[in-house]
Coordinates of C-alpha atoms in Angstrom, one line a residue:
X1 CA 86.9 10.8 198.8
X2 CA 87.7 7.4 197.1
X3 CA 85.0 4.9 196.0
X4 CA 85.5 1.3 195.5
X5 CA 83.8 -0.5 193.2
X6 CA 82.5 -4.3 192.6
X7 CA 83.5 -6.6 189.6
X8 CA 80.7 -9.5 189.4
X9 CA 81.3 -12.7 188.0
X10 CA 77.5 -13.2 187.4
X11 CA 77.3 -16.8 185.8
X12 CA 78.6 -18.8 188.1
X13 CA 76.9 -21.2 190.7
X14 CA 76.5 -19.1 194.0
X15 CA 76.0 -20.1 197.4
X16 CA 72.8 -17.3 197.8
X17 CA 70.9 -18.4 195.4
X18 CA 67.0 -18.0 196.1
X19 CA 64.3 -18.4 193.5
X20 CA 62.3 -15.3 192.9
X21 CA 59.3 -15.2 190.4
X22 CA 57.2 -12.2 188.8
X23 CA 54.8 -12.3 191.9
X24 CA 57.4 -11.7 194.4
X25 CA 57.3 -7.8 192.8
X26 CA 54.3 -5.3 192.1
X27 CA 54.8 -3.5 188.7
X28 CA 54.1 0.2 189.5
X29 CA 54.9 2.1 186.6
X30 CA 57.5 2.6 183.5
X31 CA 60.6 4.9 185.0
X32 CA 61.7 5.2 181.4
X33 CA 62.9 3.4 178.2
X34 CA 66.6 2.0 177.6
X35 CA 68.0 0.8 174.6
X36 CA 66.4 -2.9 173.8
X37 CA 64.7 -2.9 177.5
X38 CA 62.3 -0.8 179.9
X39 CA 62.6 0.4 183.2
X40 CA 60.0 0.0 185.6
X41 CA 59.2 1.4 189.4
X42 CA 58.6 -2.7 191.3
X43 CA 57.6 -3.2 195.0
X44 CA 58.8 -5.8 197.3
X45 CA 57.9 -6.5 200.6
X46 CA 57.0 -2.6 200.7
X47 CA 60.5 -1.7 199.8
X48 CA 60.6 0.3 196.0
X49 CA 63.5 -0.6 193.3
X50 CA 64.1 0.0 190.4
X51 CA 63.8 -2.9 187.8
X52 CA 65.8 -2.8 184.4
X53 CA 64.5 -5.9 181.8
X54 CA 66.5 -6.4 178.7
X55 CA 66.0 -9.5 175.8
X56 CA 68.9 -11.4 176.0
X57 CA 68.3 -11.9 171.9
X58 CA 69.0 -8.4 171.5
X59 CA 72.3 -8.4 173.7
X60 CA 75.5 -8.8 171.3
X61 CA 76.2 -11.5 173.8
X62 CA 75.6 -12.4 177.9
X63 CA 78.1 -10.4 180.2
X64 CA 80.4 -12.8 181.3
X65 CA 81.6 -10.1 184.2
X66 CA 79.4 -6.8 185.4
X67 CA 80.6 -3.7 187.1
X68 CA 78.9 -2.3 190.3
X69 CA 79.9 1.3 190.8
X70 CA 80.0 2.3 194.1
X71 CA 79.4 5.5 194.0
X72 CA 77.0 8.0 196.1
X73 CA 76.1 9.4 192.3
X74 CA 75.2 6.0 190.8
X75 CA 72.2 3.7 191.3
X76 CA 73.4 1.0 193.2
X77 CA 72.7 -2.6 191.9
X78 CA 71.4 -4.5 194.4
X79 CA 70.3 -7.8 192.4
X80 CA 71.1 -9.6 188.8
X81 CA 69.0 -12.2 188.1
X82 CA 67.9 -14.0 184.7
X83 CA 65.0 -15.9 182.7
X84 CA 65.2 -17.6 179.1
X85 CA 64.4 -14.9 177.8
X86 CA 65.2 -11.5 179.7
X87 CA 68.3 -10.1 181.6
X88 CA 66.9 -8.2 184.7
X89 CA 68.6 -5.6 186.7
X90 CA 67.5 -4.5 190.0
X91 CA 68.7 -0.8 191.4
X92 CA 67.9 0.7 194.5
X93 CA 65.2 3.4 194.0
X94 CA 65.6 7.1 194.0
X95 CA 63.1 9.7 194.6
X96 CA 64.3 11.5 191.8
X97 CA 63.4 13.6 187.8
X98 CA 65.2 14.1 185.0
X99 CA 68.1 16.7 185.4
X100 CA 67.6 18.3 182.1
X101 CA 64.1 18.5 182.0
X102 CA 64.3 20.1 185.7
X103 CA 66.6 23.0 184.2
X104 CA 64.7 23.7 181.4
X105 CA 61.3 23.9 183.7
X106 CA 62.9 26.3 186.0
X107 CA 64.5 28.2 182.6
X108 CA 60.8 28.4 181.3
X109 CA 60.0 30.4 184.5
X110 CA 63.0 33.0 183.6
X111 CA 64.9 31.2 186.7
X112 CA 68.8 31.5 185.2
X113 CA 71.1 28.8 185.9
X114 CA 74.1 30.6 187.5
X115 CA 78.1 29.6 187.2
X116 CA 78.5 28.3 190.5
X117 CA 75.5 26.0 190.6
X118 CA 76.2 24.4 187.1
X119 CA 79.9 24.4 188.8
X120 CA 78.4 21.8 191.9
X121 CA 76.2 19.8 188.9
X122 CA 79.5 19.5 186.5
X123 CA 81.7 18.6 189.4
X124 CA 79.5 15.9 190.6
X125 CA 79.5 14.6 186.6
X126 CA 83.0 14.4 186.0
X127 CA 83.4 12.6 189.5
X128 CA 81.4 10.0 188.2
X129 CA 83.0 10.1 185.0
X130 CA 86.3 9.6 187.2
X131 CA 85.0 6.6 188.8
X132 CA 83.6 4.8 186.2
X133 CA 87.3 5.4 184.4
X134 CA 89.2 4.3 187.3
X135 CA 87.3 1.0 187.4
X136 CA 88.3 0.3 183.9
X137 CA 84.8 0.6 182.5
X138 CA 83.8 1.6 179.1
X139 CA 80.7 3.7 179.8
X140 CA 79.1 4.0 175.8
X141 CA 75.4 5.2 176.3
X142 CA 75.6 8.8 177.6
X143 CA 72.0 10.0 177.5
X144 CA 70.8 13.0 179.3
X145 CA 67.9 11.0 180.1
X146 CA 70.2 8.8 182.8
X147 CA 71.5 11.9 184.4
X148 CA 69.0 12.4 187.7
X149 CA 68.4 15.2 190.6
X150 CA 67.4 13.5 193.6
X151 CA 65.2 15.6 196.4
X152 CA 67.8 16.4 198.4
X153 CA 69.4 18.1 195.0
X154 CA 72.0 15.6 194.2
X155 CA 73.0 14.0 191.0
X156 CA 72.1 10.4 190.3
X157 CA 73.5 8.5 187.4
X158 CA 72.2 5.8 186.1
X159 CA 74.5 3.6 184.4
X160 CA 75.1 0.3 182.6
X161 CA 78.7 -0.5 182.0
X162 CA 77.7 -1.3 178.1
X163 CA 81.4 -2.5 177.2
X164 CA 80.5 -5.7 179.1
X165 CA 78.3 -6.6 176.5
X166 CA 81.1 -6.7 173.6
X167 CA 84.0 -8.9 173.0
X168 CA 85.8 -6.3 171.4
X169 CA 86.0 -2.3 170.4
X170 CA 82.8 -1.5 168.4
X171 CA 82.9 2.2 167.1
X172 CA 79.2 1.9 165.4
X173 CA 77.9 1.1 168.8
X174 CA 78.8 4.1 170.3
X175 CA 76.0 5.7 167.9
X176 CA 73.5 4.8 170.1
X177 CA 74.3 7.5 172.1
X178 CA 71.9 10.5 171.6
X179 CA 72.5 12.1 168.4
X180 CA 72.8 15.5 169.7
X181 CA 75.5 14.3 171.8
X182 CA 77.6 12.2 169.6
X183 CA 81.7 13.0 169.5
X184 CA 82.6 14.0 165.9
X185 CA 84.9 10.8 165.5
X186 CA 81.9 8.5 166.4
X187 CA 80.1 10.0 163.6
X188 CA 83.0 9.1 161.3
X189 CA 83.9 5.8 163.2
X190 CA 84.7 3.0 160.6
X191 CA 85.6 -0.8 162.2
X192 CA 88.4 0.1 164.2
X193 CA 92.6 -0.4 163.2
X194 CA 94.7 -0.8 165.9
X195 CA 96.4 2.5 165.7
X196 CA 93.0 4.0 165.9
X197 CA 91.7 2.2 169.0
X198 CA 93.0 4.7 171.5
X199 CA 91.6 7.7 169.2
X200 CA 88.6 6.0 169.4
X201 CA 88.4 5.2 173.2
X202 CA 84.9 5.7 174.9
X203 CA 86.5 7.9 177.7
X204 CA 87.6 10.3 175.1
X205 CA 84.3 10.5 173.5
X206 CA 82.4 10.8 177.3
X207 CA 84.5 14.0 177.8
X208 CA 82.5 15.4 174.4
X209 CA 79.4 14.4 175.2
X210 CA 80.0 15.8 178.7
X211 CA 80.8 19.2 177.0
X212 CA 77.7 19.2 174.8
X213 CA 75.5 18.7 177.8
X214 CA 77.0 21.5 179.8
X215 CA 76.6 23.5 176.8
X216 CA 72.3 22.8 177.5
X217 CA 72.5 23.4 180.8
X218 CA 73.3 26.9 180.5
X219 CA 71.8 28.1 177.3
X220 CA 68.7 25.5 176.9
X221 CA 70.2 24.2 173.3
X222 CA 73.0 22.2 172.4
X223 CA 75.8 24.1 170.7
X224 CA 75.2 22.6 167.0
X225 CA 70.5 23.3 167.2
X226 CA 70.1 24.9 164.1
X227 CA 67.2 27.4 164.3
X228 CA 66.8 27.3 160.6
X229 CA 67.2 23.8 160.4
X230 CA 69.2 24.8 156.8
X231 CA 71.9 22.1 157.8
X232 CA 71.4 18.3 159.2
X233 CA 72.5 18.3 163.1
X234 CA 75.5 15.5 162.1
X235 CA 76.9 18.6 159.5
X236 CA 76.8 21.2 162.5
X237 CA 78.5 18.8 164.5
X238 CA 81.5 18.3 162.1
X239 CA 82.1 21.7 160.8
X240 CA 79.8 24.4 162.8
X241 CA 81.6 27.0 164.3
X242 CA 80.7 27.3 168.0
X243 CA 79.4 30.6 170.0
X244 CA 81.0 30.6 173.5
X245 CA 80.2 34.4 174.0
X246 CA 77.1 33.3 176.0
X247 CA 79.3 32.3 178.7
X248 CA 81.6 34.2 181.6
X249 CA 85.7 33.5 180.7
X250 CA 86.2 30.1 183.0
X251 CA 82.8 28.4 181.6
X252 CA 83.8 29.8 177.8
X253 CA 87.6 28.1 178.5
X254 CA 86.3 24.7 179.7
X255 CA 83.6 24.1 177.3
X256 CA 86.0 25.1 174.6
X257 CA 88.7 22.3 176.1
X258 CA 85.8 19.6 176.2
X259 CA 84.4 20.9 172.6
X260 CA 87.8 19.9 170.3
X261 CA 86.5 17.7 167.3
X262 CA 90.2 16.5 167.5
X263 CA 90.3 14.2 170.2
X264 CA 93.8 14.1 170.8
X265 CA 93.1 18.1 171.7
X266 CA 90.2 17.3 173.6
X267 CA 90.7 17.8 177.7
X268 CA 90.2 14.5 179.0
X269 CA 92.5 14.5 181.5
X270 CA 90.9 14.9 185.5
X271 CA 93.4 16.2 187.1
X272 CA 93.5 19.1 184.4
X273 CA 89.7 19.1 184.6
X274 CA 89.6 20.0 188.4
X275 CA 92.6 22.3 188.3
X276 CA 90.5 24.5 185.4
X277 CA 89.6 28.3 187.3
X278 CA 86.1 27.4 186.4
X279 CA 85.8 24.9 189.6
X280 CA 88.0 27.5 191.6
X281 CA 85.6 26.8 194.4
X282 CA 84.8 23.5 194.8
X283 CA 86.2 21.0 197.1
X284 CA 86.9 17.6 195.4
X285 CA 86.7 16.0 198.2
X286 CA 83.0 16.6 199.7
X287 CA 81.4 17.3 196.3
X288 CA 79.7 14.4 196.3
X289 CA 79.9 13.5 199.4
X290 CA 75.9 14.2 200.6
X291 CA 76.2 14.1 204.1
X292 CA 78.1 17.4 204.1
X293 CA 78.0 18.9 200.4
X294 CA 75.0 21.6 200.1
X295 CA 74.0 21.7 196.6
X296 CA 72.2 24.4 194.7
X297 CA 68.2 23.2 194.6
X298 CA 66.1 21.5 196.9
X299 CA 63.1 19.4 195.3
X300 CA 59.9 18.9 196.5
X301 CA 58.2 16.0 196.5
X302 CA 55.7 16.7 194.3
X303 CA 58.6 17.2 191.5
X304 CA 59.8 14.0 191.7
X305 CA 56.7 11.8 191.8
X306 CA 56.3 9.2 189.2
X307 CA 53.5 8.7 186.9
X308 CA 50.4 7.4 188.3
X309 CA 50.4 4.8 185.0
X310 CA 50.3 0.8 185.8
X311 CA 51.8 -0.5 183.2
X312 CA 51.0 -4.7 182.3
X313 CA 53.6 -6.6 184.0
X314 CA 55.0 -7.6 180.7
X315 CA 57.9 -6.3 178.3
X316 CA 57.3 -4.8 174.7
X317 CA 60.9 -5.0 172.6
X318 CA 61.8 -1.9 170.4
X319 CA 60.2 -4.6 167.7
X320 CA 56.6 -4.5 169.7
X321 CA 57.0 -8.1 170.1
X322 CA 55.6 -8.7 173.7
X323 CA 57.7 -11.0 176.0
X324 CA 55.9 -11.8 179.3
X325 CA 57.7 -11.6 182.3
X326 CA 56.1 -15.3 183.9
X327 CA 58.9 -17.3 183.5
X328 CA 60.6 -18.0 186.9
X329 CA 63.5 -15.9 187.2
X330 CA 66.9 -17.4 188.6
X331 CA 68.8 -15.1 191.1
X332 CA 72.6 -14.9 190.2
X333 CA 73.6 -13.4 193.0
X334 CA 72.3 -10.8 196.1
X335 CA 74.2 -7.4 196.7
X336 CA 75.1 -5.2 199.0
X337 CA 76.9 -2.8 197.9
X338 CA 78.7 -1.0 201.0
X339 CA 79.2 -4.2 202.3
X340 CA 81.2 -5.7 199.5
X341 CA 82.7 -2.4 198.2
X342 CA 86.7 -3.5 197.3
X343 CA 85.6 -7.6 197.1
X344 CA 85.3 -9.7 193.6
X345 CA 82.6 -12.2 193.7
X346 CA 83.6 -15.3 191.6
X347 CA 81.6 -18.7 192.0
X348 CA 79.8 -16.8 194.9
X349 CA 82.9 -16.6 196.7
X350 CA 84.0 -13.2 198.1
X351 CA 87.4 -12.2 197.7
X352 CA 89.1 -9.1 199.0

């Protein structure tokens, strides 16, 4: 099934404007931390969202242009709105908990993750992967922290297109991706030549990171934990030899494809990806497609409640300087998503 997405041209003057403040939303809780912003759980007219704030000092520079993925595996944008001194993202809310930290609660309780549901989970993952390529977006900030399992046992991504935020290729900030997870030419990235760009793309680096995460899934470590903790993490990663014999022959044979510290060897391409004999079974084409796919878990609800913390409606940086949210936001423009999947919005103007 194809997914279209949305290009927004988000400065511009728009037609649907409408002046929201702080008191138009109810601060629940904090959903989590991203890099130079939080993530809080807001209320609406009774409606729940999801509300990203990030200091526009700490941005690189203003997005001139944003992506919105329109995916049923991505948290849909629904508003982008500004103050002097915050970038705010509002996402349509999920009753969902961390994928990772699911797995490794039902490992604790000797429940094994078997081949064919990490196949469904995987699948879903490198279909979002797919889109996010197809729509020419760079996606830097892979943390298994954004990857999500809604109740109804879906995956939920939550991603910023970070490549918005620079003017140009920017191999150091790539390291803000989790450590753990980090592709072996990252680690050795200097300020990129020319003839090293495409070496050095993000969607070859995704594809490692991808493979490093799959790895934890199944065996509840990443492939370069050192027990002894003789050698630094960044030393495993470039030189450690890695144990596949945990895994049956189709897992073993894809991980190894994603796991090649040469990315030129590295399996990156999707159409190679789906043909592998490790997703034998699944059908591309209702995978993520949640009125008729059946995954592998169900959730209750009780597993995918949020905290019961209140959190200040205000917005402490990575420095700890406090910013408070009071100044009166200005809307750049509404969306809807299915409505405008396959349109450009430029000026407030649709165009198909």
């Amino acid at each position: 099934m194809n997914y279209n997405s949305v290009v927004l041209y988000a400065y511009g003057e728009s037609h649907y404007m409408e002046e929201l403040s702080e008191k138009d939303f109810t601060f629940v809780n904090i959903l989590g931390r991203c890099r130079n912003g939080l993530v809080y759980c807001v209320t609406r007219d009774s409606q729940m969202y999801s509300m990203k704030v990030r200091l526009k000092k700490e941005l690189k520079k203003l997005p001139s242009e944003i992506t919105l993925y329109h995916h049923p595996c991505i948290t849909q944008i629904i508003w982008i709105y500004h103050n002097e001194t915050q970038l705010c993202f509002l996402s349509s809310y999920v009753e969902a908990t961390n994928f990772m930290k699911y797995i490794e609660q039902r490992q604790k309780k000797t429940k094994i993750l078997y081949d064919e549901q990490l196949c469904f989970y995987a699948a879903q993952l490198f279909c979002v992967v797919e889109h996010i390529i197809n729509s020419d977006s760079y996606y830097f900030d892979f943390k298994p922290d954004n990857v999500l399992i809604c109740m109804d046992g879906n995956l939920c991504v939550c991603v910023q297109d970070e490549g918005e935020f620079l003017e140009e290729f920017h191999p150091p900030l790539w390291k803000n991706t989790h450590k753990s997870y980090q592709a072996p030419e990252v680690l050795l990235a200097s300020p990129v030549e020319d003839d090293e760009e495409e070496i050095l793309h993000p969607n070859k680096t995704i594809f490692w990171s991808i493979g490093v995460f799959l790895y934890k899934l199944a065996t509840g470590k990443t492939p370069f934990a050192d027990t002894d903790k003789k050698n630094p993490e960044r030393t495993n990663i470039l030189s450690k030899t890695i144990d596949f014999t945990p895994f049956s022959k189709p897992l073993a044979s894809l991980l190894e494809k994603l796991l090649q510290r040469d990315p030129k060897q590295r399996l990156t391409d999707m159409s190679l990806i789906k043909s592998h004999s490790f997703f034998a079974d699944i059908d591309w084409n209702t995978v993520c497609d949640t009125q008729q796919n059946k995954p592998p878990f169900q959730l209750t609800r009780e597993e995918v409640s949020p905290s019961s913390s209140v959190p200040s409606p205000s917005y402490a940086s990575t420095n700890h300087e406090t910013i408070d949210l009071n100044p009166t936001p200005t809307l750049i423009a509404p969306v809807l998503c299915d409505e405008l999947a396959g349109h450009t919005i430029i000026n407030g103007n649709f165009y198909q």
